[in-house]
Short mmCIF file of C-alpha atoms and ligand atoms in Angstrom, two decimals:
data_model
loop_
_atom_site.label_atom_id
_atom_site.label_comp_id
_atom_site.label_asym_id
_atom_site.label_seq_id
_atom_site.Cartn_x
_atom_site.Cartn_y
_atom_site.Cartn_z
CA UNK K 347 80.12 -9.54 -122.78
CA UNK K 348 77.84 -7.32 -124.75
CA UNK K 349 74.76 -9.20 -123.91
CA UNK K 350 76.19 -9.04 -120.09
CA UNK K 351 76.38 -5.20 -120.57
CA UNK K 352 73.14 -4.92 -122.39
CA UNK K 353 71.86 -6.70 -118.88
CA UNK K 354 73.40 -4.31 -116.45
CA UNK K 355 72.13 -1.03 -118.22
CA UNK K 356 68.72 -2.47 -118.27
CA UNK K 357 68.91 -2.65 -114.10
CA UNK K 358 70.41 0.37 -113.98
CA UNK K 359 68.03 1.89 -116.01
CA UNK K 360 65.03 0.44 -114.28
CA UNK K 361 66.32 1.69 -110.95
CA UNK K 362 66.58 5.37 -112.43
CA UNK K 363 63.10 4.82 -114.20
CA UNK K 364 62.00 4.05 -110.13
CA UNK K 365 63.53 6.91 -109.05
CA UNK K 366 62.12 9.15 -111.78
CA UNK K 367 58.54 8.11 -111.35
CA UNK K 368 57.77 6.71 -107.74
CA UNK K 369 56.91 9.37 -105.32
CA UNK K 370 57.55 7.05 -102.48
CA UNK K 371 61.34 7.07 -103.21
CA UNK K 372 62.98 8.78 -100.70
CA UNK K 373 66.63 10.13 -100.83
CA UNK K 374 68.12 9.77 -97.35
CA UNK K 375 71.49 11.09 -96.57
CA UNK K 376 73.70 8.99 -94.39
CA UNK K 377 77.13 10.55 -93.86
CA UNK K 378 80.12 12.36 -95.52
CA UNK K 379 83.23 10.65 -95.93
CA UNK K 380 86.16 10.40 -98.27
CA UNK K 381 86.08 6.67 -98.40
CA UNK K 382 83.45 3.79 -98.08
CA UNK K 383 82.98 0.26 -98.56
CA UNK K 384 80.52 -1.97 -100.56
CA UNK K 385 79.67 -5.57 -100.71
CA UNK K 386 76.42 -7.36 -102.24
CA UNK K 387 75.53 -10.43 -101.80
CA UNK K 388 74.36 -11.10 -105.61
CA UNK K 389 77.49 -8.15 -106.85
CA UNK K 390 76.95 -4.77 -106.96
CA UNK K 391 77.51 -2.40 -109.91
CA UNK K 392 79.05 0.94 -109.89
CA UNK K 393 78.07 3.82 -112.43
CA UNK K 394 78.91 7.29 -113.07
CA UNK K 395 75.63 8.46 -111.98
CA UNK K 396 75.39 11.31 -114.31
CA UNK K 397 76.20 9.98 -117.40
CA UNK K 398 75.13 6.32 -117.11
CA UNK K 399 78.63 4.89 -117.65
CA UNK K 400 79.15 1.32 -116.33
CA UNK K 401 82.30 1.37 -114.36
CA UNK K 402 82.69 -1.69 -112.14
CA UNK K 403 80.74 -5.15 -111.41
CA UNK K 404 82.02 -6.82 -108.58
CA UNK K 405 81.69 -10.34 -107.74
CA UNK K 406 78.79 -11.47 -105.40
CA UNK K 407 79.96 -11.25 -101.56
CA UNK K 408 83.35 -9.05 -103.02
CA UNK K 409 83.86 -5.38 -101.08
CA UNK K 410 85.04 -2.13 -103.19
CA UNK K 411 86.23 0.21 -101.14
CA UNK K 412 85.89 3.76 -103.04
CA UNK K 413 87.89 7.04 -102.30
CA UNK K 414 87.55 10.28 -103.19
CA UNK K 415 90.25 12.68 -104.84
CA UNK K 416 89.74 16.21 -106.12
CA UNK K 417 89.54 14.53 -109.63
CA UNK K 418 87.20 12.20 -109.03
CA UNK K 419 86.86 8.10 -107.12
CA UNK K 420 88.76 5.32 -107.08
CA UNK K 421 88.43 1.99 -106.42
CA UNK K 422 92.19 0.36 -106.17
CA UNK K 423 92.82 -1.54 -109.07
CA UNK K 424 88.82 -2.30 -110.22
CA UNK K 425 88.12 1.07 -111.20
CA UNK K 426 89.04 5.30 -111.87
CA UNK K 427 86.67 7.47 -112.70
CA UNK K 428 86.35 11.20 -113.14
CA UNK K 429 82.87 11.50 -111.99
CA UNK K 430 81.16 14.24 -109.76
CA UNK K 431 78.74 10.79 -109.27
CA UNK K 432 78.66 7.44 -108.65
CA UNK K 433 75.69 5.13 -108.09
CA UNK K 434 75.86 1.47 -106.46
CA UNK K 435 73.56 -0.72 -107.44
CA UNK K 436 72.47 -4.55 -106.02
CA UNK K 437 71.99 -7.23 -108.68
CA UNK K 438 68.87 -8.48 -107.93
CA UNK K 439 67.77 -5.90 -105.44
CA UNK K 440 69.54 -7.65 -102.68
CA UNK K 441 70.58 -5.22 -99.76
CA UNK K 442 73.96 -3.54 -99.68
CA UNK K 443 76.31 -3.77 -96.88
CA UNK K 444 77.91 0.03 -96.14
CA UNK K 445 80.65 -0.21 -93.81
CA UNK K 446 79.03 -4.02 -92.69
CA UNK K 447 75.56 -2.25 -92.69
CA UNK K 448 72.84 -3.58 -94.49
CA UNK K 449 70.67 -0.71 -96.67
CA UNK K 450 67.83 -1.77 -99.02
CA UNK K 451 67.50 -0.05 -102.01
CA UNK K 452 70.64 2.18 -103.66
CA UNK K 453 73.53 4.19 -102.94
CA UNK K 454 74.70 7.52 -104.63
CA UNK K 455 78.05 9.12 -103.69
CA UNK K 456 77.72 12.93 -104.37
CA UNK K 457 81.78 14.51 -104.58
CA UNK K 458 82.62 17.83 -103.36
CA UNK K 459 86.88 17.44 -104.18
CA UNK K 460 88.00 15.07 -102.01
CA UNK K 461 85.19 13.78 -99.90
CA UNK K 462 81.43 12.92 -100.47
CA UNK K 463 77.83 12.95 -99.55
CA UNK K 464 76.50 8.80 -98.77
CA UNK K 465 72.96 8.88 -99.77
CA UNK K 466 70.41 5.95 -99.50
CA UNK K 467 67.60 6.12 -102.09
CA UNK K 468 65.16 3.95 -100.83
CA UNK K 469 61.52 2.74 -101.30
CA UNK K 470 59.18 4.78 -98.24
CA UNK K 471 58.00 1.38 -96.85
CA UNK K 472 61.43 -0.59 -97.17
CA UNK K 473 62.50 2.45 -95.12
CA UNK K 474 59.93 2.46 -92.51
CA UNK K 475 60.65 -1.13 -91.99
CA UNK K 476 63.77 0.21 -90.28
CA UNK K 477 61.94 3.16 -89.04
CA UNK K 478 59.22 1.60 -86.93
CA UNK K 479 61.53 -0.38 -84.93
CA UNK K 480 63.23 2.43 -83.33
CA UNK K 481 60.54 3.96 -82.43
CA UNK K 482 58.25 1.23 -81.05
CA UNK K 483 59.07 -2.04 -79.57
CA UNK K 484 58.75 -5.00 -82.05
CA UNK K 485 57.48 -6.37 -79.47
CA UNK K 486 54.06 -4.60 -79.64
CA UNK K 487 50.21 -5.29 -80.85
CA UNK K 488 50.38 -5.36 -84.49
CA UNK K 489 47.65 -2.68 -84.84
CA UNK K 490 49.68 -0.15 -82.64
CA UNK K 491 52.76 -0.90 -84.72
CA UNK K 492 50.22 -0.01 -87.43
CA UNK K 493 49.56 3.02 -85.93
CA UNK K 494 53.59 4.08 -85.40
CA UNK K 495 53.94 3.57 -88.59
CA UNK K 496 51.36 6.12 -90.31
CA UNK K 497 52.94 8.64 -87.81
CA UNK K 498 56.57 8.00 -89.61
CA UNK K 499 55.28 7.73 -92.68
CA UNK K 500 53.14 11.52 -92.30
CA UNK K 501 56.41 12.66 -90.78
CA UNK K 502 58.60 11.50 -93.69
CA UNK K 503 55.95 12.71 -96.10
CA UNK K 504 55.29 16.10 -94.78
CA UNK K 505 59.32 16.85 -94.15
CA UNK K 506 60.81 15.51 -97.20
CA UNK K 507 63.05 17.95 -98.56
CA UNK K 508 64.49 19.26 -95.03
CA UNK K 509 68.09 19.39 -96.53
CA UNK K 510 68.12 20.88 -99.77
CA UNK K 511 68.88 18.05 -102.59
CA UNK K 512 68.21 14.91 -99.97
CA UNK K 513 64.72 14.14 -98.44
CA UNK K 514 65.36 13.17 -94.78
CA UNK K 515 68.75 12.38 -93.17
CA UNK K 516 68.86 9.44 -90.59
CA UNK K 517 69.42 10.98 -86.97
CA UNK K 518 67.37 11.94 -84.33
CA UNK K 519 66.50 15.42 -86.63
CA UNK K 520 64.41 13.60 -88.86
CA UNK K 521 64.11 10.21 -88.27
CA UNK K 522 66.05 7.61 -86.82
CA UNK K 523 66.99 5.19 -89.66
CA UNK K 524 69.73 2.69 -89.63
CA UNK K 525 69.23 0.19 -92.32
CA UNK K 526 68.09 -3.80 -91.86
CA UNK K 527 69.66 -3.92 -88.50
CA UNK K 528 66.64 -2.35 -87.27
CA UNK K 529 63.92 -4.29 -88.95
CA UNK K 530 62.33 -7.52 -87.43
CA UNK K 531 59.25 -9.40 -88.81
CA UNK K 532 57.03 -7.50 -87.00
CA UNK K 533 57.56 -4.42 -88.37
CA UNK K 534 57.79 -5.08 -92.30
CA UNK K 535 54.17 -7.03 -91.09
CA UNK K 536 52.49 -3.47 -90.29
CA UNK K 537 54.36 -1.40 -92.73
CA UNK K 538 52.66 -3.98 -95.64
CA UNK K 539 49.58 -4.10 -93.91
CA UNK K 540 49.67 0.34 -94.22
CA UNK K 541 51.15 0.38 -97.35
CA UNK K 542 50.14 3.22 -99.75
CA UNK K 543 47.72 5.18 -96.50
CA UNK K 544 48.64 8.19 -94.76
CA UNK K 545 46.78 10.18 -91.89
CA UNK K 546 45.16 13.50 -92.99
CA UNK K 547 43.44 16.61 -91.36
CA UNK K 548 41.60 18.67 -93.73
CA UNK K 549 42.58 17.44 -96.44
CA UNK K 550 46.62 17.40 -95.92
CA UNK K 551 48.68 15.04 -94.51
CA UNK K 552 49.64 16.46 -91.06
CA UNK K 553 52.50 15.85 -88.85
CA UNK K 554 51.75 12.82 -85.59
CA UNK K 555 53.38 13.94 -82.48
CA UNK K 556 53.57 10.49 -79.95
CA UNK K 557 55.00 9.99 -77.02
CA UNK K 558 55.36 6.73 -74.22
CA UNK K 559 53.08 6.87 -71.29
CA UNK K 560 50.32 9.87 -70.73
CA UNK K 561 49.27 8.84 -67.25
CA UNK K 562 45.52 8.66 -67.93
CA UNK K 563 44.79 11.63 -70.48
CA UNK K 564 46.56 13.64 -73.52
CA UNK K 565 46.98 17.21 -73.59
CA UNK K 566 46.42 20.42 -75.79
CA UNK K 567 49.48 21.14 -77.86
CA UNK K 568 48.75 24.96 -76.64
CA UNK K 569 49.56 23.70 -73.33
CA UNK K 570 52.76 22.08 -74.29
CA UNK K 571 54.31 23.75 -77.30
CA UNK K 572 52.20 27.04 -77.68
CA UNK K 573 50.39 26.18 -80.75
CA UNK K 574 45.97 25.92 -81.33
CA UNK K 575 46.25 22.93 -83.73
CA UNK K 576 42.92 21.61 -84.11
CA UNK K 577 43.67 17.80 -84.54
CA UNK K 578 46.01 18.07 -81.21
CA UNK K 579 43.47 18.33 -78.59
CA UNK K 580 43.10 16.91 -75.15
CA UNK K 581 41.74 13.11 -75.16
CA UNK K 582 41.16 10.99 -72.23
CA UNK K 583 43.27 7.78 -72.29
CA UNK K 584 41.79 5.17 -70.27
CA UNK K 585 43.94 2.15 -72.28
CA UNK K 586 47.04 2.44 -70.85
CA UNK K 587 47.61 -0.39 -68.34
CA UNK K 588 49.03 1.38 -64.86
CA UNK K 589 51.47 -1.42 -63.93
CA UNK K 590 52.48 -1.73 -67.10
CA UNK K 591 52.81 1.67 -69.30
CA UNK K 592 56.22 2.67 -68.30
CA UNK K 593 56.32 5.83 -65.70
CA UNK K 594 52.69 5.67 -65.32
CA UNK K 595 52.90 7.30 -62.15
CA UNK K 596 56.37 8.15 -60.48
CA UNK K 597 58.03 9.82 -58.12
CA UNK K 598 61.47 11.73 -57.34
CA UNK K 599 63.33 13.71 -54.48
CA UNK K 600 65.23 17.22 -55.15
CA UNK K 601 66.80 18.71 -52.68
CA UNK K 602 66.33 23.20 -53.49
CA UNK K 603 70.59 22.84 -53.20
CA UNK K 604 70.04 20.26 -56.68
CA UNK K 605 67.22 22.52 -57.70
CA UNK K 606 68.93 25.98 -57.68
CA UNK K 607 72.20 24.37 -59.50
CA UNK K 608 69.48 23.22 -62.36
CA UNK K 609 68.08 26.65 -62.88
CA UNK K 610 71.79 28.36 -62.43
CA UNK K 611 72.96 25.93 -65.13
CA UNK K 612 69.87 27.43 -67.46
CA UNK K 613 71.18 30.78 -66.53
CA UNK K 614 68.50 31.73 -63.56
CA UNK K 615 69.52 32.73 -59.87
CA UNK K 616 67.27 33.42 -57.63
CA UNK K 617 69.54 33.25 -54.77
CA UNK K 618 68.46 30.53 -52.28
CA UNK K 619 65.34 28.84 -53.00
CA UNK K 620 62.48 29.46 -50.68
CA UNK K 621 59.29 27.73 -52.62
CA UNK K 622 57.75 26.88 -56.45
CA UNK K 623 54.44 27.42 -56.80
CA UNK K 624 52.05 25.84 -59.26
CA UNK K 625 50.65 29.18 -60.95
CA UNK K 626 48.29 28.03 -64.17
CA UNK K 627 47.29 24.27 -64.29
CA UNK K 628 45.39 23.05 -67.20
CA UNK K 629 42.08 21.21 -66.46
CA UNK K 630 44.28 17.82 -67.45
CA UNK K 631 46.42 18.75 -64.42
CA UNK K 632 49.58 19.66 -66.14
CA UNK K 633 51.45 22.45 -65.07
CA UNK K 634 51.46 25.33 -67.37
CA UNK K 635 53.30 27.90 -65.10
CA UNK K 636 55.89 26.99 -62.49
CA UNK K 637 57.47 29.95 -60.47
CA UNK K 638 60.49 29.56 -57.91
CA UNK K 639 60.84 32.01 -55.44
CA UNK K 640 64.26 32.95 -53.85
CA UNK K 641 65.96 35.48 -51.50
CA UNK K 642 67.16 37.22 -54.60
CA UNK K 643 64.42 37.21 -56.71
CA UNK K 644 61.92 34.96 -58.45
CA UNK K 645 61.25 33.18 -61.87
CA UNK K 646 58.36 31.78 -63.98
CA UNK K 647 58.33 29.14 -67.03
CA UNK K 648 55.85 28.25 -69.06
CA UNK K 649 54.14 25.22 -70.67
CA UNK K 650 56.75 22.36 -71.67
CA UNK K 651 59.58 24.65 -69.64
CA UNK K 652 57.90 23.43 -66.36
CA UNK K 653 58.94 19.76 -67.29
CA UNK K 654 62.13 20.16 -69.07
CA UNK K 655 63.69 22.57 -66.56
CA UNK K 656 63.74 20.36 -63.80
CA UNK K 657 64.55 17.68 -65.78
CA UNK K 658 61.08 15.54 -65.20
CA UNK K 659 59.40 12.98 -67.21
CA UNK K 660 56.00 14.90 -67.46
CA UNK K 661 54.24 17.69 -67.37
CA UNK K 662 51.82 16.56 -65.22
CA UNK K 663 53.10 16.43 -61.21
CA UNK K 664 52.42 18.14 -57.99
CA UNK K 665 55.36 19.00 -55.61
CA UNK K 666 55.76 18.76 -51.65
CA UNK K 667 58.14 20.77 -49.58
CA UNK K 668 59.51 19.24 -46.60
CA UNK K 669 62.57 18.44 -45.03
CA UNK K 670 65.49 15.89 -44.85
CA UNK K 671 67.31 14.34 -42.41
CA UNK K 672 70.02 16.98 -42.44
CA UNK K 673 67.39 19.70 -42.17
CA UNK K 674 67.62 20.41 -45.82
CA UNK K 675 64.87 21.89 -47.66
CA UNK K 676 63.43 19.08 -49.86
CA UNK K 677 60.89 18.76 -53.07
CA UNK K 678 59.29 15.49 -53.22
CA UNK K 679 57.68 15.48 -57.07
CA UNK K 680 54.71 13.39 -57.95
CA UNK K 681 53.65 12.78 -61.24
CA UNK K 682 51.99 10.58 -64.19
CA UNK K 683 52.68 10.15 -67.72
CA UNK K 684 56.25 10.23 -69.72
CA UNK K 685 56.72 12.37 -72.73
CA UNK K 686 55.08 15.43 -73.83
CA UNK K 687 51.99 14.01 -73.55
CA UNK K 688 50.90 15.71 -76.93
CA UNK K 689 49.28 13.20 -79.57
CA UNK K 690 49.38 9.47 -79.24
CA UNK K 691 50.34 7.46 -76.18
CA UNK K 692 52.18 4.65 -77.53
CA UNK K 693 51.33 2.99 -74.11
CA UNK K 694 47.36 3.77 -74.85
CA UNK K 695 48.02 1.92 -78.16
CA UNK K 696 49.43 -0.54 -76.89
CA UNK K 697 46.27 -1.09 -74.74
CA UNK K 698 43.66 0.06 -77.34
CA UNK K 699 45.18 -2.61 -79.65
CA UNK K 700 44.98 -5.23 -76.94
CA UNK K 701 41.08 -4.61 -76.57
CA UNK K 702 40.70 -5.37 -80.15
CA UNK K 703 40.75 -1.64 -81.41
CA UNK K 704 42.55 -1.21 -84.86
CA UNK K 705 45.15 1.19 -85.95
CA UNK K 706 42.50 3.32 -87.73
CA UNK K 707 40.78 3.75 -84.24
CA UNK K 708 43.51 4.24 -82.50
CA UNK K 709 44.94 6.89 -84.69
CA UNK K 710 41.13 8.86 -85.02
CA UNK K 711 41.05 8.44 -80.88
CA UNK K 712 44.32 10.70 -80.43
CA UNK K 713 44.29 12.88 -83.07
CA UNK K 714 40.57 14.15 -83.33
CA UNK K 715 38.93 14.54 -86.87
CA UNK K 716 41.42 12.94 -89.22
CA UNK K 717 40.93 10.63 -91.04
CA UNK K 718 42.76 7.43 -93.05
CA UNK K 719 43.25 7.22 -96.62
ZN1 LIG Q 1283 67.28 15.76 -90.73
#
């Protein structure tokens, strides 16, 4: 038993010696609950994660489910404890199921009374493995994969620290991470192949703004957002493949009736809509300013506004009035591109990679003067 004990502190001592040194650990909060369940496939051991204390080993393939109470967790029968902490750790390193998720890496439950914060400390590249394939299909080049991943890696490296004691959570506000479930083979391929290299401007790693389809060129985040950053200029993108970068071009009908209900549910009335006109283009062709006119009055957005007001996929499109078959007043919409447009076209990757470019070049095309390192 003692030489069994003597085992377990040593692994849980190595995984707080990781946690201690490696700046590529990365705290990631999950959820808040008052219970939560745990199975390993080689066991698991639980620890009162401020003082060390060995608490529980369960069995390999055996769940704990742990609650909270003001006084501390329980575990059923296996365990009580008092702490304000408790780590899980896998034997062996083998993932850990959380509610029938897999996570690699460790758990800590932080207690406030009766309920508690789920955090996932994990490795940076064990959690872009996850990372990468919600943002880009498995399916793509290696080298743009490559590429996707250096953006989520300067993302997760420039934001750590977002909420207070944890690095990143795992939503849509960070970054959408969801364990093993979302890895595949050919995304732990480019997250080796990147391992330890992050994109920089300047010296500094920078944030990577991407996007799907830009419909033939990039644009200035000052166009889009407001913003002069440097390294977020204009590009043309000649590597996306028309037929198949999705909403390359595209199309869409809006009758003013469907227009006027989209600006009253924003808060604007105008009355009934008479035109939009196309005030400041940028030389890319996006729209910058967009007014509508109406018989009550008249209203102008501005840069991204033009796109997300009506609800489009781009920027970039030219309208034409006309009129249906019920003499309505009509908008047909024309446009290229889907996304913001600002940063890399996952689309032009896609393409760039095909031609035998690599994720270095494709990341120094969209993002003009940084570099790899
Ligand atoms: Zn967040």
């Amino acid at each position: 038993m003692k030489k069994l004990m003597f085992a377990l502190c040593l692994i849980f001592l190595m995984a707080l010696s990781v946690t201690a040194g490696a700046e590529d650990m990365l705290s990631v909060y999950l959820d808040e609950s008052s219970t939560a369940s745990f199975t390993g496939e080689n066991g698991l051991t639980f620890y009162n994660a401020a003082t060390g204390q060995w608490l529980y080993t369960a069995a390999p393939g055996e769940t704990v489910t742990v609650t909270a109470h003001d006084w501390g967790f329980s575990a059923g029968e296996k365990f009580n404890s008092g702490a304000e902490m408790l780590s899980v750790i896998s034997v062996y390193q083998a993932p850990i199921s959380w509610n029938g998720h897999k996570y690699r890496g460790y758990f800590r439950l932080d207690r406030q009374g009766g309920s508690f914060n789920i955090v996932n400390f994990v490795h940076m590249d064990n959690y872009l493995y996850s990372v990468l394939g919600r943002e880009m299909s498995e399916s793509f080049p290696q080298e743009a994969l490559k590429a996707q991943a250096i953006c989520a890696k300067n993302f997760a490296l420039g934001e750590r620290n977002r909420h207070g004691s944890y690095d990143l959570c795992a939503t849509t506000h960070c970054q959408v991470y969801t364990g093993v479930d979302a890895e595949s083979y050919s995304t732990v391929c480019a997250v080796a192949a990147v391992s330890g290299q992050a994109a920089y401007y300047g010296g500094k790693i920078v944030p990577l703004y991407f996007f799907a389809t830009s419909g033939g060129c990039t644009e200035d985040i000052k166009n889009v957002w407001g913003s002069d950053i440097p390294y977020l200029k204009s590009v043309p993108d000649p590597y996306e493949s028309p037929a198949r970068a999705t909403n390359w071009g595209w199309s869409t009908v809006m009758t003013a009736a469907e227009i006027e209900n989209k600006l009253e549910s924003k808060g604007i009335y105008i009355g009934s809509l008479l035109n939009i006109h196309a005030g400041e283009i940028a030389p890319t062709g996006r729209i910058t300013a967009l007014t509508f006119n109406g018989t009550d009055g008249s209203h102008t957005v501005y840069r991204e506004q033009c796109r997300s007001i009506l609800g489009l996929n781009s920027q970039w499109f030219w309208l034409e009035p006309g009129y249906n078959g019920n003499g309505e007043l009509i908008f047909t919409i024309s446009g290229r591109g889907w996304g913001h447009g600002v940063g890399m076209s996952q689309w032009g990757a896609y393409g760039m990679a095909e031609q035998g470019y690599s994720y270095v070049d494709i990341l120094t095309h969209y993002f003009t003067g940084i570099y790899v390192n």
